[in-house]
PDB file of C-alpha atoms in Angstrom:
ATOM      1  CA  MET A   1     -33.059  33.909   1.662  1.00 60.00           C
ATOM      2  CA  GLY A   2     -29.665  32.790   0.604  1.00 64.00           C
ATOM      3  CA  PRO A   3     -26.870  32.676   0.129  1.00 72.00           C
ATOM      4  CA  ILE A   4     -27.335  32.497  -3.638  1.00 70.00           C
ATOM      5  CA  PRO A   5     -24.453  31.086  -5.682  1.00 68.00           C
ATOM      6  CA  SER A   6     -22.827  33.723  -7.858  1.00 68.00           C
ATOM      7  CA  ASP A   7     -20.526  33.495 -10.848  1.00 71.00           C
ATOM      8  CA  ASP A   8     -17.837  35.621  -9.210  1.00 75.00           C
ATOM      9  CA  GLY A   9     -17.753  33.591  -5.978  1.00 74.00           C
ATOM     10  CA  GLU A  10     -19.020  36.508  -3.866  1.00 77.00           C
ATOM     11  CA  MET A  11     -21.602  35.603  -1.198  1.00 76.00           C
ATOM     12  CA  ARG A  12     -24.940  37.214  -2.122  1.00 75.00           C
ATOM     13  CA  TYR A  13     -28.417  37.080  -0.739  1.00 76.00           C
ATOM     14  CA  PHE A  14     -31.769  37.450  -2.484  1.00 69.00           C
ATOM     15  CA  LEU A  15     -32.388  40.872  -0.943  1.00 72.00           C
ATOM     16  CA  ASP A  16     -29.025  42.101  -2.230  1.00 72.00           C
ATOM     17  CA  LEU A  17     -30.291  41.586  -5.770  1.00 68.00           C
ATOM     18  CA  TYR A  18     -34.058  42.109  -5.667  1.00 67.00           C
ATOM     19  CA  ILE A  19     -36.648  44.269  -3.964  1.00 66.00           C
ATOM     20  CA  CYS A  20     -39.527  42.224  -2.608  1.00 66.00           C
ATOM     21  CA  SER A  21     -42.892  43.898  -2.702  1.00 64.00           C
ATOM     22  CA  TYR A  22     -46.526  43.058  -2.245  1.00 64.00           C
ATOM     23  CA  THR A  23     -49.188  44.477  -4.508  1.00 63.00           C
ATOM     24  CA  PRO A  24     -52.726  43.876  -3.285  1.00 65.00           C
ATOM     25  CA  THR A  25     -55.503  43.156  -5.738  1.00 69.00           C
ATOM     26  CA  LEU A  26     -58.253  45.693  -6.297  1.00 68.00           C
ATOM     27  CA  SER A  27     -60.714  43.441  -4.448  1.00 69.00           C
ATOM     28  CA  ALA A  28     -58.330  43.283  -1.440  1.00 68.00           C
ATOM     29  CA  LEU A  29     -58.175  47.085  -1.351  1.00 66.00           C
ATOM     30  CA  ILE A  30     -61.968  47.364  -1.553  1.00 68.00           C
ATOM     31  CA  GLN A  31     -62.439  44.733   1.189  1.00 67.00           C
ATOM     32  CA  SER A  32     -59.943  46.515   3.435  1.00 64.00           C
ATOM     33  CA  ARG A  33     -62.197  49.600   3.335  1.00 65.00           C
ATOM     34  CA  ASP A  34     -65.299  47.546   4.238  1.00 64.00           C
ATOM     35  CA  ARG A  35     -65.632  47.810   8.018  1.00 58.00           C
ATOM     36  CA  ASP A  36     -67.927  44.760   8.218  1.00 58.00           C
ATOM     37  CA  PHE A  37     -65.732  42.486   6.068  1.00 52.00           C
ATOM     38  CA  GLY A  38     -63.559  41.183   8.907  1.00 51.00           C
ATOM     39  CA  SER A  39     -66.481  40.604  11.262  1.00 54.00           C
ATOM     40  CA  ARG A  40     -68.494  38.344   8.960  1.00 51.00           C
ATOM     41  CA  SER A  41     -68.562  34.895  10.530  1.00 49.00           C
ATOM     42  CA  SER A  42     -68.946  33.117   7.178  1.00 56.00           C
ATOM     43  CA  ILE A  43     -65.590  34.410   5.907  1.00 64.00           C
ATOM     44  CA  ARG A  44     -62.592  32.334   6.968  1.00 72.00           C
ATOM     45  CA  LEU A  45     -59.064  32.899   5.861  1.00 82.00           C
ATOM     46  CA  SER A  46     -57.403  29.924   4.248  1.00 89.00           C
ATOM     47  CA  LEU A  47     -53.814  29.040   3.519  1.00 92.00           C
ATOM     48  CA  LEU A  48     -52.250  26.780   0.921  1.00 94.00           C
ATOM     49  CA  LEU A  49     -49.116  25.040   2.206  1.00 95.00           C
ATOM     50  CA  VAL A  50     -46.735  23.847  -0.518  1.00 95.00           C
ATOM     51  CA  ALA A  51     -43.800  21.829   0.812  1.00 94.00           C
ATOM     52  CA  GLN A  52     -41.077  19.578  -0.539  1.00 92.00           C
ATOM     53  CA  SER A  53     -39.409  17.421   2.090  1.00 86.00           C
ATOM     54  CA  HIS A  54     -35.756  16.955   1.235  1.00 86.00           C
ATOM     55  CA  PRO A  55     -32.582  16.349   3.273  1.00 89.00           C
ATOM     56  CA  SER A  56     -31.232  19.715   2.082  1.00 88.00           C
ATOM     57  CA  LEU A  57     -34.265  21.417   3.675  1.00 89.00           C
ATOM     58  CA  PRO A  58     -34.047  20.176   7.280  1.00 90.00           C
ATOM     59  CA  THR A  59     -36.547  22.668   8.754  1.00 91.00           C
ATOM     60  CA  VAL A  60     -39.431  21.913   6.383  1.00 92.00           C
ATOM     61  CA  GLY A  61     -40.945  19.356   8.781  1.00 93.00           C
ATOM     62  CA  GLY A  62     -41.140  21.986  11.522  1.00 92.00           C
ATOM     63  CA  GLU A  63     -42.668  24.526   9.125  1.00 92.00           C
ATOM     64  CA  ILE A  64     -45.323  21.994   8.112  1.00 94.00           C
ATOM     65  CA  GLN A  65     -46.230  21.283  11.738  1.00 94.00           C
ATOM     66  CA  ALA A  66     -46.311  24.964  12.703  1.00 93.00           C
ATOM     67  CA  ILE A  67     -48.537  25.954   9.807  1.00 93.00           C
ATOM     68  CA  GLN A  68     -50.900  22.998  10.175  1.00 94.00           C
ATOM     69  CA  SER A  69     -51.409  23.939  13.840  1.00 93.00           C
ATOM     70  CA  LEU A  70     -52.697  27.419  12.955  1.00 90.00           C
ATOM     71  CA  ASP A  71     -56.281  28.269  13.780  1.00 87.00           C
ATOM     72  CA  THR A  72     -57.268  28.606  10.133  1.00 89.00           C
ATOM     73  CA  GLU A  73     -58.096  26.395   7.182  1.00 92.00           C
ATOM     74  CA  VAL A  74     -54.867  24.909   5.784  1.00 95.00           C
ATOM     75  CA  THR A  75     -54.672  22.823   2.626  1.00 96.00           C
ATOM     76  CA  SER A  76     -51.368  20.962   2.468  1.00 96.00           C
ATOM     77  CA  LEU A  77     -49.680  19.926  -0.762  1.00 96.00           C
ATOM     78  CA  ILE A  78     -46.618  17.992   0.372  1.00 96.00           C
ATOM     79  CA  SER A  79     -44.013  16.159  -1.733  1.00 94.00           C
ATOM     80  CA  GLU A  80     -45.721  14.204  -4.561  1.00 95.00           C
ATOM     81  CA  ALA A  81     -49.006  16.095  -4.035  1.00 96.00           C
ATOM     82  CA  ALA A  82     -47.280  19.417  -4.772  1.00 95.00           C
ATOM     83  CA  THR A  83     -47.489  19.250  -8.553  1.00 94.00           C
ATOM     84  CA  PRO A  84     -47.568  22.441 -10.608  1.00 92.00           C
ATOM     85  CA  ALA A  85     -51.208  21.813 -11.604  1.00 93.00           C
ATOM     86  CA  ALA A  86     -52.314  21.234  -7.993  1.00 94.00           C
ATOM     87  CA  VAL A  87     -50.487  24.350  -6.771  1.00 93.00           C
ATOM     88  CA  VAL A  88     -51.902  26.603  -9.487  1.00 91.00           C
ATOM     89  CA  ASP A  89     -55.394  25.239  -8.775  1.00 93.00           C
ATOM     90  CA  GLY A  90     -54.842  25.909  -5.066  1.00 92.00           C
ATOM     91  CA  PHE A  91     -54.111  29.577  -5.806  1.00 89.00           C
ATOM     92  CA  ARG A  92     -57.754  29.944  -6.851  1.00 87.00           C
ATOM     93  CA  HIS A  93     -59.109  28.726  -3.515  1.00 88.00           C
ATOM     94  CA  HIS A  94     -56.852  30.315  -0.889  1.00 89.00           C
ATOM     95  CA  GLN A  95     -56.016  33.836   0.198  1.00 86.00           C
ATOM     96  CA  PHE A  96     -52.453  32.981   1.305  1.00 88.00           C
ATOM     97  CA  VAL A  97     -49.738  30.586   0.139  1.00 91.00           C
ATOM     98  CA  HIS A  98     -46.649  29.414   2.029  1.00 92.00           C
ATOM     99  CA  PHE A  99     -43.844  27.735   0.057  1.00 92.00           C
ATOM    100  CA  ALA A 100     -41.285  25.505   1.780  1.00 92.00           C
ATOM    101  CA  CYS A 101     -39.218  24.238  -1.130  1.00 91.00           C
ATOM    102  CA  HIS A 102     -36.240  24.984  -3.333  1.00 89.00           C
ATOM    103  CA  GLY A 103     -36.431  27.574  -6.069  1.00 87.00           C
ATOM    104  CA  THR A 104     -34.504  28.638  -9.110  1.00 85.00           C
ATOM    105  CA  LEU A 105     -33.163  32.110  -9.626  1.00 81.00           C
ATOM    106  CA  GLU A 106     -30.751  33.410 -12.226  1.00 77.00           C
ATOM    107  CA  THR A 107     -29.883  37.072 -11.877  1.00 75.00           C
ATOM    108  CA  SER A 108     -29.764  37.519 -15.646  1.00 81.00           C
ATOM    109  CA  LYS A 109     -33.195  35.888 -16.086  1.00 80.00           C
ATOM    110  CA  SER A 110     -35.204  37.156 -13.123  1.00 76.00           C
ATOM    111  CA  PHE A 111     -38.562  36.646 -14.844  1.00 80.00           C
ATOM    112  CA  GLU A 112     -37.778  32.951 -15.223  1.00 81.00           C
ATOM    113  CA  ALA A 113     -37.486  32.383 -11.459  1.00 83.00           C
ATOM    114  CA  GLY A 114     -39.593  29.597 -10.045  1.00 86.00           C
ATOM    115  CA  PHE A 115     -40.321  27.120  -7.274  1.00 88.00           C
ATOM    116  CA  GLU A 116     -39.154  23.508  -7.547  1.00 88.00           C
ATOM    117  CA  LEU A 117     -42.282  21.379  -7.232  1.00 91.00           C
ATOM    118  CA  HIS A 118     -42.928  17.679  -7.770  1.00 90.00           C
ATOM    119  CA  GLY A 119     -42.135  16.932 -11.391  1.00 83.00           C
ATOM    120  CA  ALA A 120     -41.448  20.486 -12.596  1.00 80.00           C
ATOM    121  CA  SER A 121     -40.871  24.131 -11.748  1.00 72.00           C
ATOM    122  CA  VAL A 122     -43.494  26.860 -11.519  1.00 68.00           C
TER     123      VAL A 122
END
């Protein structure tokens, strides 16, 4: 991701400043040890797609099409439908989330980073 504007004019990228990591939940770790979990026909993975179409994001349309063509349940929150409340509610119902939108990131306030959604940031 990047480049990210910097105060000193130097070209920087997100990975130059932060270490991305994934921490699974306890239930995900328990399910990964369950040999029958993946073979249960009643369990289907689902994905929440959050996208903001904007001229400065020319590839978002292609991302939307690619994700919606996956062989899994996809709930799409696009443009005006991608409100903070709808996105947070979607977290409760999906195992995976894909964001295709702008975000905010200030190196001095990393815990205040967020995604630009319809009407507000989250």
